[in-house]
Coordinates of C-alpha atoms in Angstrom, one line a residue:
X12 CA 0.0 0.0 0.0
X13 CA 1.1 3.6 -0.6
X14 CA 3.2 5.2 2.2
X15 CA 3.4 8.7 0.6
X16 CA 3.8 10.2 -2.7
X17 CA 7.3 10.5 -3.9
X18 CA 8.4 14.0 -4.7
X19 CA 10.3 15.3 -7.6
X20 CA 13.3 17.5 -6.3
X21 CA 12.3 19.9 -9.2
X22 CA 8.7 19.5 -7.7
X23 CA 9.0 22.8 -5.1
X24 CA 10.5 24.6 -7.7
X25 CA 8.5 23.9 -11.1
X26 CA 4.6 24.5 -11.5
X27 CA 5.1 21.7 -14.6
X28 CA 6.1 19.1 -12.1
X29 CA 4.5 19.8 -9.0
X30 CA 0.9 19.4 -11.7
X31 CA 2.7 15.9 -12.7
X32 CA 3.1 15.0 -9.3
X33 CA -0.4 15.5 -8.9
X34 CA -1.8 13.1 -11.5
X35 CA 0.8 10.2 -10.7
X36 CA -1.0 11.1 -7.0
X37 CA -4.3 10.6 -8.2
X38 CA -3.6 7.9 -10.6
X39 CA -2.4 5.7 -7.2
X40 CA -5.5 7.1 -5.8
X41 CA -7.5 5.8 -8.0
X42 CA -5.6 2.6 -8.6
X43 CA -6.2 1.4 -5.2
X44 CA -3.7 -0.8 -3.0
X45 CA -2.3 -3.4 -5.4
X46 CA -3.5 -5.8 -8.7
X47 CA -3.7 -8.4 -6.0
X48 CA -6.1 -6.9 -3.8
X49 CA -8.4 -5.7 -7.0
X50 CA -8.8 -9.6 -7.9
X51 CA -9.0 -11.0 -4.8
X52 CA -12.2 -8.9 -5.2
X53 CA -13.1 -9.9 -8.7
X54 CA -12.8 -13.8 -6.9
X55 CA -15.9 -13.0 -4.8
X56 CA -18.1 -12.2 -7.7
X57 CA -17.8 -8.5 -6.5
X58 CA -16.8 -5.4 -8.1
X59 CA -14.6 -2.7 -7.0
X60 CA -16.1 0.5 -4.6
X61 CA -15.2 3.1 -8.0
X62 CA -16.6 0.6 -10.5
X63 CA -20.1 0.5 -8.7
X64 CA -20.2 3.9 -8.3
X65 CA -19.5 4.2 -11.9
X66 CA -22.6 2.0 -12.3
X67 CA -24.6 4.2 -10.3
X68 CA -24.2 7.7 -11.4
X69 CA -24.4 9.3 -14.5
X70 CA -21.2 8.9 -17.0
X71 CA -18.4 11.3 -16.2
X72 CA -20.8 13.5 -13.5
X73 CA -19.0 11.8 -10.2
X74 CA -16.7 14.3 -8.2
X75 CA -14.7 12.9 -5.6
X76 CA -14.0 14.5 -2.1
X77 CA -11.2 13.8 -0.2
X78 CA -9.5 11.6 -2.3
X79 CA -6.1 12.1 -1.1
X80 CA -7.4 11.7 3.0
X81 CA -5.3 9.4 4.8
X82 CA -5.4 8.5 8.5
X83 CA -3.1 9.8 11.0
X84 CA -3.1 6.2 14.1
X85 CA 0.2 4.4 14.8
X86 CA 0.4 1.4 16.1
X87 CA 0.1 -2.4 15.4
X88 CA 1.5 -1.3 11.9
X89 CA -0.5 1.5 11.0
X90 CA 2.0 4.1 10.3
X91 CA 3.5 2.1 7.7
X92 CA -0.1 1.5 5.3
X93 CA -1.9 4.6 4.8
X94 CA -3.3 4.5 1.6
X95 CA -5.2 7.1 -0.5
X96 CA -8.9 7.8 0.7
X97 CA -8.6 5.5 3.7
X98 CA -11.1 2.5 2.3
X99 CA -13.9 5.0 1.7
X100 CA -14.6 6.9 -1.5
X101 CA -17.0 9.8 -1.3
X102 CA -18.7 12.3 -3.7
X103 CA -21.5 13.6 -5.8
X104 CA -22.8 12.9 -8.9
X105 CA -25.8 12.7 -11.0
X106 CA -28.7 10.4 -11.8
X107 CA -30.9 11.0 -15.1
X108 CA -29.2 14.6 -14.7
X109 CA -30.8 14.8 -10.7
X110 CA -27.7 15.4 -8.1
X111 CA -27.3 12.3 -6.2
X112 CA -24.4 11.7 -3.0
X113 CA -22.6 9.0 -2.4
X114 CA -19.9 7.3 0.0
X115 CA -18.4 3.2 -1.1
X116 CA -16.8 0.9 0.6
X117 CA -13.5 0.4 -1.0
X118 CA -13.1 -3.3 0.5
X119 CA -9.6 -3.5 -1.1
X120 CA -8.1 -1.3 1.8
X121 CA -8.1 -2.4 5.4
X122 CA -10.9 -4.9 4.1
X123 CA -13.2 -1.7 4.2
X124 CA -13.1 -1.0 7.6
X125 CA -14.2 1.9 9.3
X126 CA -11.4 4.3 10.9
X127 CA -11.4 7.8 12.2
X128 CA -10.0 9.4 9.2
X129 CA -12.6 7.1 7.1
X130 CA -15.6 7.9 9.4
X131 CA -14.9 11.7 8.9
X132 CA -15.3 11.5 5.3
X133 CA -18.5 9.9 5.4
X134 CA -19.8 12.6 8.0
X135 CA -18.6 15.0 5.7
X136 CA -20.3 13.7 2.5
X137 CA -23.7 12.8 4.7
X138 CA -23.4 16.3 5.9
X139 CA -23.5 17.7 2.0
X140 CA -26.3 15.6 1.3
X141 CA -28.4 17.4 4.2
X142 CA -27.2 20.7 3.1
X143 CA -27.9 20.5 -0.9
X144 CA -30.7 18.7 0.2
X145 CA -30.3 15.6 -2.2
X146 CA -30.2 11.9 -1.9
X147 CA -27.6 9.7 -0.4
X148 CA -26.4 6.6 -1.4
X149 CA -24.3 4.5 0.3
X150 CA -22.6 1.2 -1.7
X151 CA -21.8 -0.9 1.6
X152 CA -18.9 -3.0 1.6
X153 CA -17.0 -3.1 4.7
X154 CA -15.5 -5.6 7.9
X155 CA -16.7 -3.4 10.6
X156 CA -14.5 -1.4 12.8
X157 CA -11.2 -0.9 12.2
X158 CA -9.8 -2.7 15.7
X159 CA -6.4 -1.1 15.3
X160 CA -8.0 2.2 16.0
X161 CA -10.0 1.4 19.0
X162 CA -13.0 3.6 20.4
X163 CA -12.4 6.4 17.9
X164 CA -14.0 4.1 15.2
X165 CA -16.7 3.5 17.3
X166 CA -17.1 7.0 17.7
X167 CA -17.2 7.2 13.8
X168 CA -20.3 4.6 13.6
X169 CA -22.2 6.9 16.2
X170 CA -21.4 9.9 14.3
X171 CA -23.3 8.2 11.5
X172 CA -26.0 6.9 13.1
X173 CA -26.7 10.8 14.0
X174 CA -26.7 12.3 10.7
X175 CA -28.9 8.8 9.7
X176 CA -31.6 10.5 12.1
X177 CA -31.3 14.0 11.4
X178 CA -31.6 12.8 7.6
X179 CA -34.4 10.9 8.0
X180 CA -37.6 12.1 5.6
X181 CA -35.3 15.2 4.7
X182 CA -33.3 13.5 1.9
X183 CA -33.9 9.9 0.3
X184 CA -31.6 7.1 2.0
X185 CA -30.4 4.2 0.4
X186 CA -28.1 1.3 1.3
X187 CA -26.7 -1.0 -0.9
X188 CA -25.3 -3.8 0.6
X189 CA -22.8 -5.5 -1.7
X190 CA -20.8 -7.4 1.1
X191 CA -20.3 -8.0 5.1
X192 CA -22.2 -6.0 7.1
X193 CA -21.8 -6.8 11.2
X194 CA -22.0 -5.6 14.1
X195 CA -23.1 -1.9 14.9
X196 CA -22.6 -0.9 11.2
X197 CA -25.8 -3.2 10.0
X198 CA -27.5 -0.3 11.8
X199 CA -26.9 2.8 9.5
X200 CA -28.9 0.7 6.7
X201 CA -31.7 -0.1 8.8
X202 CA -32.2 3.6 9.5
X203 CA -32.3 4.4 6.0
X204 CA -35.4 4.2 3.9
X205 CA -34.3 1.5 1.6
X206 CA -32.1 -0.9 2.0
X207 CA -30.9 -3.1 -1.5
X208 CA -28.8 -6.8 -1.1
X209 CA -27.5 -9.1 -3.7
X210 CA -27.7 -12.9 -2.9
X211 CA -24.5 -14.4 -1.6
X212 CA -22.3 -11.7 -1.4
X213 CA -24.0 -9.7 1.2
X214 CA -24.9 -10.3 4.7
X215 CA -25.9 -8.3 7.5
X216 CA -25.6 -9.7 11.3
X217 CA -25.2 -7.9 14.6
X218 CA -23.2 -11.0 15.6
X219 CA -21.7 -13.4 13.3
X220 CA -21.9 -17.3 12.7
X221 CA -19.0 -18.1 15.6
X222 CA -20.6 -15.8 17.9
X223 CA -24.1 -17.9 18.2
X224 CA -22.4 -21.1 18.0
X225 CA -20.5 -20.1 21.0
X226 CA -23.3 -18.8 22.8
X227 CA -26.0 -20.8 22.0
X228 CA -24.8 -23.8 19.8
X229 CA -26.0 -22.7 16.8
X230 CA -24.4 -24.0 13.9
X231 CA -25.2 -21.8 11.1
X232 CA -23.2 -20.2 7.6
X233 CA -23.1 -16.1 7.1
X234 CA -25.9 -16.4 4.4
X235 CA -28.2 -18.3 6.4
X236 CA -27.7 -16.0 9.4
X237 CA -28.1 -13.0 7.4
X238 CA -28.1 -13.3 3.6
X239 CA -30.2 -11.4 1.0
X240 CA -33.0 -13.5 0.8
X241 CA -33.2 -13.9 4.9
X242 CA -33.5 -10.6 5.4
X243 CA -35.8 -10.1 2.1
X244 CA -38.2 -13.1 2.9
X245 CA -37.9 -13.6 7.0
X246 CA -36.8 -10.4 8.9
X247 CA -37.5 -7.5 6.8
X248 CA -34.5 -5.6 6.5
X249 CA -34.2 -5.6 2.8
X250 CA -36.9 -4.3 1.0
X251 CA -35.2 -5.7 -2.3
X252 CA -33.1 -8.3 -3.3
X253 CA -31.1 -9.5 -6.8
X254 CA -28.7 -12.1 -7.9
X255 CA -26.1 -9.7 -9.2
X256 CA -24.6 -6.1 -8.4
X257 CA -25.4 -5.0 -12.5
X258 CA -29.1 -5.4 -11.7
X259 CA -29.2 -4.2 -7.9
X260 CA -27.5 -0.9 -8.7
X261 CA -29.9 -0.4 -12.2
X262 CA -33.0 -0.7 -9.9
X263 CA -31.2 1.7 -7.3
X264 CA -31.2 4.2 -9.9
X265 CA -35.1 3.3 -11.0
X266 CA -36.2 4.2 -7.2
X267 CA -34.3 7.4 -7.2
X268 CA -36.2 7.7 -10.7
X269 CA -39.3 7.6 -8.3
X270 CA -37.8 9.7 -5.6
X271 CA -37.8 13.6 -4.9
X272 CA -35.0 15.4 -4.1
X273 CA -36.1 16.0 -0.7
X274 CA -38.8 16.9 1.4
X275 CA -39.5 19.9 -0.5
X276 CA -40.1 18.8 -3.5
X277 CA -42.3 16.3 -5.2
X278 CA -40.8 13.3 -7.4
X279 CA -40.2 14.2 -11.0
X280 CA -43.5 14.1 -13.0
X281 CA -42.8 12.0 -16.5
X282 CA -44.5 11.6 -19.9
X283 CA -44.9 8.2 -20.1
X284 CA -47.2 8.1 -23.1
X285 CA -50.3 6.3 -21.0
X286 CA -53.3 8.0 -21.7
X287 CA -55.2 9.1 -19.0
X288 CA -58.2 8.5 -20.1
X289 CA -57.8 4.8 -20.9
X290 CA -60.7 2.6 -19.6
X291 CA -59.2 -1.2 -17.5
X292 CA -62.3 -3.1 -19.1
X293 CA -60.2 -6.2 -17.8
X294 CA -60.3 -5.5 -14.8
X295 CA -64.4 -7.2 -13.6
X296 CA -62.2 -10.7 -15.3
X297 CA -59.8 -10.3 -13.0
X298 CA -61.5 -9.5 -9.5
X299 CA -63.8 -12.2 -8.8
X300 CA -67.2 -11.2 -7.0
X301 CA -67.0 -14.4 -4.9
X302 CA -65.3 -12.7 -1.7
X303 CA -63.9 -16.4 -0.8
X304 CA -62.0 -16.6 -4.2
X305 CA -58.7 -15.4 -4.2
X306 CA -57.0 -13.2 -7.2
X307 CA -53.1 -11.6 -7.6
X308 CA -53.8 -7.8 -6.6
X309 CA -50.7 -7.6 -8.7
X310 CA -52.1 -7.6 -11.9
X311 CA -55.1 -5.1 -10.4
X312 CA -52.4 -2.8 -9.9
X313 CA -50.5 -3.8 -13.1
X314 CA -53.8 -2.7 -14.8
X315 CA -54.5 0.5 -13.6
X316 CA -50.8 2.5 -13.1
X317 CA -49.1 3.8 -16.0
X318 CA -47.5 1.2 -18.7
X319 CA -48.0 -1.6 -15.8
X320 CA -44.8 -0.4 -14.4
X321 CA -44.3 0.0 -10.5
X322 CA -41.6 -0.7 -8.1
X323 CA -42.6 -3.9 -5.3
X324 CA -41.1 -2.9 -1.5
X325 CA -40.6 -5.8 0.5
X326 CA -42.0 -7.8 -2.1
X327 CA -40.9 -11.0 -0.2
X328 CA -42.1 -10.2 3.5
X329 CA -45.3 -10.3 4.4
X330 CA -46.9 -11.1 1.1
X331 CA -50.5 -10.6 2.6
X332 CA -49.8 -6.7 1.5
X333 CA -48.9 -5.0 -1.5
X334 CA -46.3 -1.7 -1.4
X335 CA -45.6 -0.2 -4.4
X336 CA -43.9 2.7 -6.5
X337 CA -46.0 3.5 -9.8
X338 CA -47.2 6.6 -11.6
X339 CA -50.3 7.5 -12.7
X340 CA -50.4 9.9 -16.1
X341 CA -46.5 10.3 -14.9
X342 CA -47.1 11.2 -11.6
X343 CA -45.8 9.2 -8.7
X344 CA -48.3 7.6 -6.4
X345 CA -46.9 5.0 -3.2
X346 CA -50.0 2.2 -3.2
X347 CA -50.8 -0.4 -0.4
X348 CA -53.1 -3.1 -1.3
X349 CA -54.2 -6.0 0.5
X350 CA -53.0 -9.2 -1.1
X351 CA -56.1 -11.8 -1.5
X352 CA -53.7 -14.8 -2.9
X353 CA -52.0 -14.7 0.5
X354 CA -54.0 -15.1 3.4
X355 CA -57.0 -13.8 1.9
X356 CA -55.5 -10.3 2.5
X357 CA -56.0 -10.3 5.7
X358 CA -53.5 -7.7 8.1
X359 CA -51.5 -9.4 10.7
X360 CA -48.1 -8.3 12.6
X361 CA -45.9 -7.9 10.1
X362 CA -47.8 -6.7 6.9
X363 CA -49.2 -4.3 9.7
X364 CA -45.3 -3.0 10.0
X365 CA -44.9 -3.4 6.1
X366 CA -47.5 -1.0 5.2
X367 CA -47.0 1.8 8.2
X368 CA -43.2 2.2 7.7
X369 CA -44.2 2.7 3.9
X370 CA -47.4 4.9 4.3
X371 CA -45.0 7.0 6.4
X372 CA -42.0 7.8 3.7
X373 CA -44.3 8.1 1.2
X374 CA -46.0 11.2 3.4
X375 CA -42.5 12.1 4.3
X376 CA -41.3 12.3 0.8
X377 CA -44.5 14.0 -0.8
X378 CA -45.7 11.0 -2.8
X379 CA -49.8 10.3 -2.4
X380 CA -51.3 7.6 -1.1
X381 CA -53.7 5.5 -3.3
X382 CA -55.2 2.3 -1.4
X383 CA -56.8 -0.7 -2.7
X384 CA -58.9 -2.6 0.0
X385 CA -60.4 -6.4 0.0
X386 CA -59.4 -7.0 3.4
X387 CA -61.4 -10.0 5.6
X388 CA -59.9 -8.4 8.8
X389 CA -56.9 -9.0 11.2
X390 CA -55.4 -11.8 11.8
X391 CA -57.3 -14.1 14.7
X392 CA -54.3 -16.2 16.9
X393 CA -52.8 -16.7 20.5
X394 CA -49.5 -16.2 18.3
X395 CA -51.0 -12.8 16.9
X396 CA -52.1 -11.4 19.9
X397 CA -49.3 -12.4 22.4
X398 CA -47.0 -10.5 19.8
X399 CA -49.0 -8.1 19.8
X400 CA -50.9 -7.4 16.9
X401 CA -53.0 -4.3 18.6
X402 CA -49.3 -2.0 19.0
X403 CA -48.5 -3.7 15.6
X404 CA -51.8 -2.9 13.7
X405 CA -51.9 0.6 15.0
X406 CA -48.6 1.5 14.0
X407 CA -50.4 1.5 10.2
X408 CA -53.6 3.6 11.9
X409 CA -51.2 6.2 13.3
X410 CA -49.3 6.4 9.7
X411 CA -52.5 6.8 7.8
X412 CA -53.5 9.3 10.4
X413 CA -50.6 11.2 10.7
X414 CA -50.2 11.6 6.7
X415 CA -50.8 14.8 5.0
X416 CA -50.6 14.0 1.7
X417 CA -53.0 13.3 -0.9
X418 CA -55.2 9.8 0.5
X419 CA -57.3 8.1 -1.6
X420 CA -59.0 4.7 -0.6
X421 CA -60.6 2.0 -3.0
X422 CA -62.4 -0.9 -1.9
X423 CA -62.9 -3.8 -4.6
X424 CA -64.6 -6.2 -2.6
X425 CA -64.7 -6.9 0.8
X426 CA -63.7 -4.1 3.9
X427 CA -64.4 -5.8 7.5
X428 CA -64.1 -4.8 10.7
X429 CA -61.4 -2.6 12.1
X430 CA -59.0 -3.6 9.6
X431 CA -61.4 -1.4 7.2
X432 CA -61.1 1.4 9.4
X433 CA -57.1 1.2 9.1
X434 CA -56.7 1.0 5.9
X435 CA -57.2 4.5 5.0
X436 CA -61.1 4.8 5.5
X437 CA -62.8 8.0 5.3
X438 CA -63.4 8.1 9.0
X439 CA -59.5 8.7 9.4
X440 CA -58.9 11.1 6.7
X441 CA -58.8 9.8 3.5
X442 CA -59.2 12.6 0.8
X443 CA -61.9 10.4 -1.3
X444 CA -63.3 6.8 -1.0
X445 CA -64.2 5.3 -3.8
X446 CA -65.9 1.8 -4.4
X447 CA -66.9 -0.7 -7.1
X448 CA -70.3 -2.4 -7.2
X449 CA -68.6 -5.4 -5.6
X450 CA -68.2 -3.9 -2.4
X451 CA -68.9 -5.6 0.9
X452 CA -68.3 -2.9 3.9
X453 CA -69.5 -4.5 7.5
X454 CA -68.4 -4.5 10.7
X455 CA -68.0 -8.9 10.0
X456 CA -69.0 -11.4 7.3
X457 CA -72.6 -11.9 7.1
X458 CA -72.4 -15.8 8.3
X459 CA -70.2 -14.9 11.3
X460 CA -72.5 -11.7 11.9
X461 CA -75.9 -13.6 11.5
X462 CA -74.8 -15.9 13.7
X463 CA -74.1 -13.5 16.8
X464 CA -77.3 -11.1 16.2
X465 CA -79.8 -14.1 15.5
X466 CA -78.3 -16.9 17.5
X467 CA -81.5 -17.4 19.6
X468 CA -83.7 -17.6 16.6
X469 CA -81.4 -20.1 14.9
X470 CA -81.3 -22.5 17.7
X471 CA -84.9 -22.2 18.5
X472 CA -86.0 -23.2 14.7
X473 CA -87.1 -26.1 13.8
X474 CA -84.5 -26.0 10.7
X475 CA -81.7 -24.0 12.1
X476 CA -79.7 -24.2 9.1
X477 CA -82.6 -23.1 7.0
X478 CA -82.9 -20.0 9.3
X479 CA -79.5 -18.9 9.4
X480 CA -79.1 -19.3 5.8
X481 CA -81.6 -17.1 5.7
X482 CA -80.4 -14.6 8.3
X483 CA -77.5 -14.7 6.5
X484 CA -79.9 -13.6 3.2
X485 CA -81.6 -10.7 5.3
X486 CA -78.4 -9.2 7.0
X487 CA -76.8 -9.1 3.8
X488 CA -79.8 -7.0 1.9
X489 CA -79.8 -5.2 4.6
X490 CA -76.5 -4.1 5.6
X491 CA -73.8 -5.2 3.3
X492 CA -75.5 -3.9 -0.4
X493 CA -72.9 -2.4 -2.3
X494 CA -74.8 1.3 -1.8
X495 CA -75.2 1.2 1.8
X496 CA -71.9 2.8 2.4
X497 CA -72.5 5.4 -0.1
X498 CA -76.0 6.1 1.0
X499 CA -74.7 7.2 4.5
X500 CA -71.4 9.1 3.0
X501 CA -69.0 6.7 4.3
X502 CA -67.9 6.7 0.4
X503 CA -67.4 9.5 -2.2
X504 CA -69.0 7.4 -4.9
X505 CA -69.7 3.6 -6.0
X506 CA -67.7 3.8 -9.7
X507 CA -67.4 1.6 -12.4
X508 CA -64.2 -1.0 -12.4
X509 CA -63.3 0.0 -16.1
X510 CA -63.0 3.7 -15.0
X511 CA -60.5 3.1 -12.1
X512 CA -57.8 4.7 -13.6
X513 CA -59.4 7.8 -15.0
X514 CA -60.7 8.3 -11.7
X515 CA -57.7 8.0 -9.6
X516 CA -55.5 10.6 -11.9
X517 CA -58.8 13.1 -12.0
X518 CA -58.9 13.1 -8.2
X519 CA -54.7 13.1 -7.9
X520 CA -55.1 16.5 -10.3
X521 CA -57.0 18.1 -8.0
X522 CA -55.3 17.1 -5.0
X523 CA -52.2 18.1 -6.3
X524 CA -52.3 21.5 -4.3
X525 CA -53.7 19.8 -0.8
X526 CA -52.2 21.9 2.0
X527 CA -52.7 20.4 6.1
X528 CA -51.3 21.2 8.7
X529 CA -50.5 18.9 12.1
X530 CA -51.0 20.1 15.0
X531 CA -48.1 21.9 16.4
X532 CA -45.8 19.6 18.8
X533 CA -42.4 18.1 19.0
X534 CA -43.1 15.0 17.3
X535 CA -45.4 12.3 18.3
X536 CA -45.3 9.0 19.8
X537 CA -46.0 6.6 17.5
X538 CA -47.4 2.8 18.6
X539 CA -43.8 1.1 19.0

């Protein structure tokens, strides 16, 4: 590794040379540590920190900071490796011509690891970011903390984790994780608002594979502790997943595609050649009326957003409910939709956690709401209510509640209970709620409801089965017509399927100036 850059003697005394001792500088810079160390890299499957970056931005728009920092610690054989940019490259650059920040990993040097001189860059470049008001991106490759250096790189991680909060819904923040991730540093990602991983070269831990089998016994490999599709599928930390870094980093540029600048601004509006006025005739095939028979809300949502392009979050975790990034006649709308093919829609812990943390960077971001309902209710279980589904489920009440921008409900087919009332009902603020004929909206299902109001009158019949199917018959014509709702205002209007689309984008156009306000406070305590 470099030690320092070597000096003509005509160097102090000739502009000509000093310049041509500044581009052999930044050509070792830029280099990196050795031809070893660059394919010991290319043997993982990775690429280097300057090639992904290259990936990322815009050709020929990245500006590097700091490149010639190096650290000033002695000891344990420190003083003799200090290498250009200290295993961290920071900068700014520009993504379809927006400005974009951004700090890599340069695994090559000191296997990534975070020092003092490294962990002041990073503040530096997060600090920018929160100035210029733009997004950061953050291509994570690194062993932890540099152990040579002690506390001070703990120090460093803390200093991170501050500007992560002070950042958060002011600018967009996105980790990529495109190798080890453990210990305190896999928490700067999950403080971010995306987090991106590519199968078996990234993992994320707070304490590794020989640390659990020495406490607990545990045998277990770094992937199956805390691997891509782990965290995509089980915990939750990664809101998406892809087998290579090429196609992580392309759809890291899509979202920011998606994305405003900041809290400020709105996401870029695009022509995408849609028409707004184009009628979804397919979509009474592809929502049965039968409330028992499931259907993909994917290809609902495929149908009515612009080109049948969107953007999945969490697409692997709780699969009971839909997140998504689309645009409507270009603009960008965040939708949550409940997800008949898997568990009948229904809202339980974890799609309950799914749907709040996005409901609430969509209203931090300036991005409106549309929500498709066909929900059957929470979740019923010992297992759901000893983990607590009530502080789970009204985490998504207090993000719909708290939200200020543009809210727009739907319900397709079925709306029970208090699960209706949390997704986005009128009742709780929704802008407009609309319906289609299909719509059931009651407090239960009519068997379970007949069954409760008219149990004496079922038992006492001669044919109780013959009277509660005919309960069942009366409470439905009474209660659960598709116009009840509408008759009492609880929705804005009962529309046809075909004209979804059209009349999501008319009511997005004239929400497009909503003001509110929030009462004035601190912040509020959200259900934790």
């Amino acid at each position: 590794m470099t030690t320092a850059p070597v000096l003509s003697e005509a160097g102090s005394a000739d502009p000509c040379g000093r310049v041509a001792e500044l581009h052999e500088i930044r050509a070792q810079a830029v280099a990196g540590p050795s031809e070893k160390a660059t394919a010991a890299q290319r043997a993982k499957g990775k690429l280097t920190a300057r090639e992904r970056i290259e990936l990322l931005l815009d050709p020929g728009s990245f500006n590097e900071v700091e490149q010639l920092r190096r650290h000033r610690a002695t000891g344990f054989g420190l003083e003799a490796r200090k290498p250009f940019t200290d295993g961290v490259i920071t900068g700014w650059g520009t993504v379809e011509g927006r400005t974009v920040f951004v700090y890599a990993h340069d695994f090559r040097i000191f296997g990534g690891a975070l020092g003092e001189a490294h962990a002041t860059k990073i503040h530096k470049i997060m600090d920018m970011a929160i100035a210029a008001g733009a997004p950061l991106v953050s291509l994570n490759d690194g062993a932890g903390a540099r152990i040579q250096e002690g506390v001070s790189a703990l120090a460093g991680y803390g200093g991170i984790f501050q500007r992560n909060t002070k950042a958060s819904g002011v600018i967009p923040q996105i980790s990529v994780m495109l190798g080890p991730c453990a210990g305190g540093a896999a928490y700067s990602p999950a403080l971010t608002d995306f987090v991106f991983m590519v199968r078996e070269t990234s993992q994320m831990f707070i304490t590794g594979p020989d640390v659990v089998k020495a406490v607990t016994g545990e045998e277990i490999t770094q992937n199956g502790l805390g691997g891509a599709d782990v965290h995509a599928e089980t915990s939750g930390v990664c809101h998406l997943a892809y087998d290579d870094e090429e196609t992580c980093i392309h759809e890291v540029r899509y979202l920011l595609s998606l994305l405003p600048q900041n809290n400020r601004e709105t996401p870029p509006r695009v022509n995408t050649g849609d028409p707004a006025n184009r009628r979804s005739e397919k979509l009474l095939d592809l929502v049965p009326a039968d409330g028992s028979r499931p259907y993909d809300m994917a290809r609902v949502i495929e149908e009515i957003v612009d080109d049948g392009e969107y953007l999945e979050v969490h697409e692997r975790w709780a699969r009971n409910i839909i997140c998504a990034l689309g645009r409507l006649d270009g603009q960008v709308v965040g939708i949550v939709a409940n997800q008949p093919q898997t568990l009948a829609g229904v809202l339980d812990i974890e799609a309950s956690e799914k749907a709040a943390r996005f409901v609430q960077m969509c209203d931090a971001f300036n991005i409106p709401l549309v929500t498709l309902l066909d929900v059957p209710g929470f979740l019923p279980g010992v297992d759901q209510e000893h983990g607590g589904i009530i502080r789970h489920g009204a985490k998504l009440l207090y993000a719909y509640c708290n939200a200020t921008v543009p809210r727009i409900s739907l319900i397709l087919r079925k709306a029970y209970g208090g699960a209706y009332i949390v997704m986005d009902s009128q009742s709780i603020g929704a802008d407009l709620t609309y319906a289609w004929p299909t719509n059931e909206i009651a407090v239960m299902g009519a068997e379970g409801a007949a069954n409760v109001i008219f149990r004496r009158q079922i038992a006492e019949a001669e044919d109780p089965e013959a009277m509660r199917v005919r309960m069942v018959k009366e409470y439905k014509a009474e209660l659960m017509h598709p116009y009840y709702a509408a008759e009492r205002g609880l929705v804005d209007d009962v529309i046809d399927p075909a004209d979804t689309r059209v009349v999501l984008i008319r009511s997005l156009a004239m929400l497009r100036t909503k003001h509110a306000h929030l009462p004035s406070r601190k912040h509020g305590n959200p259900p934790q």
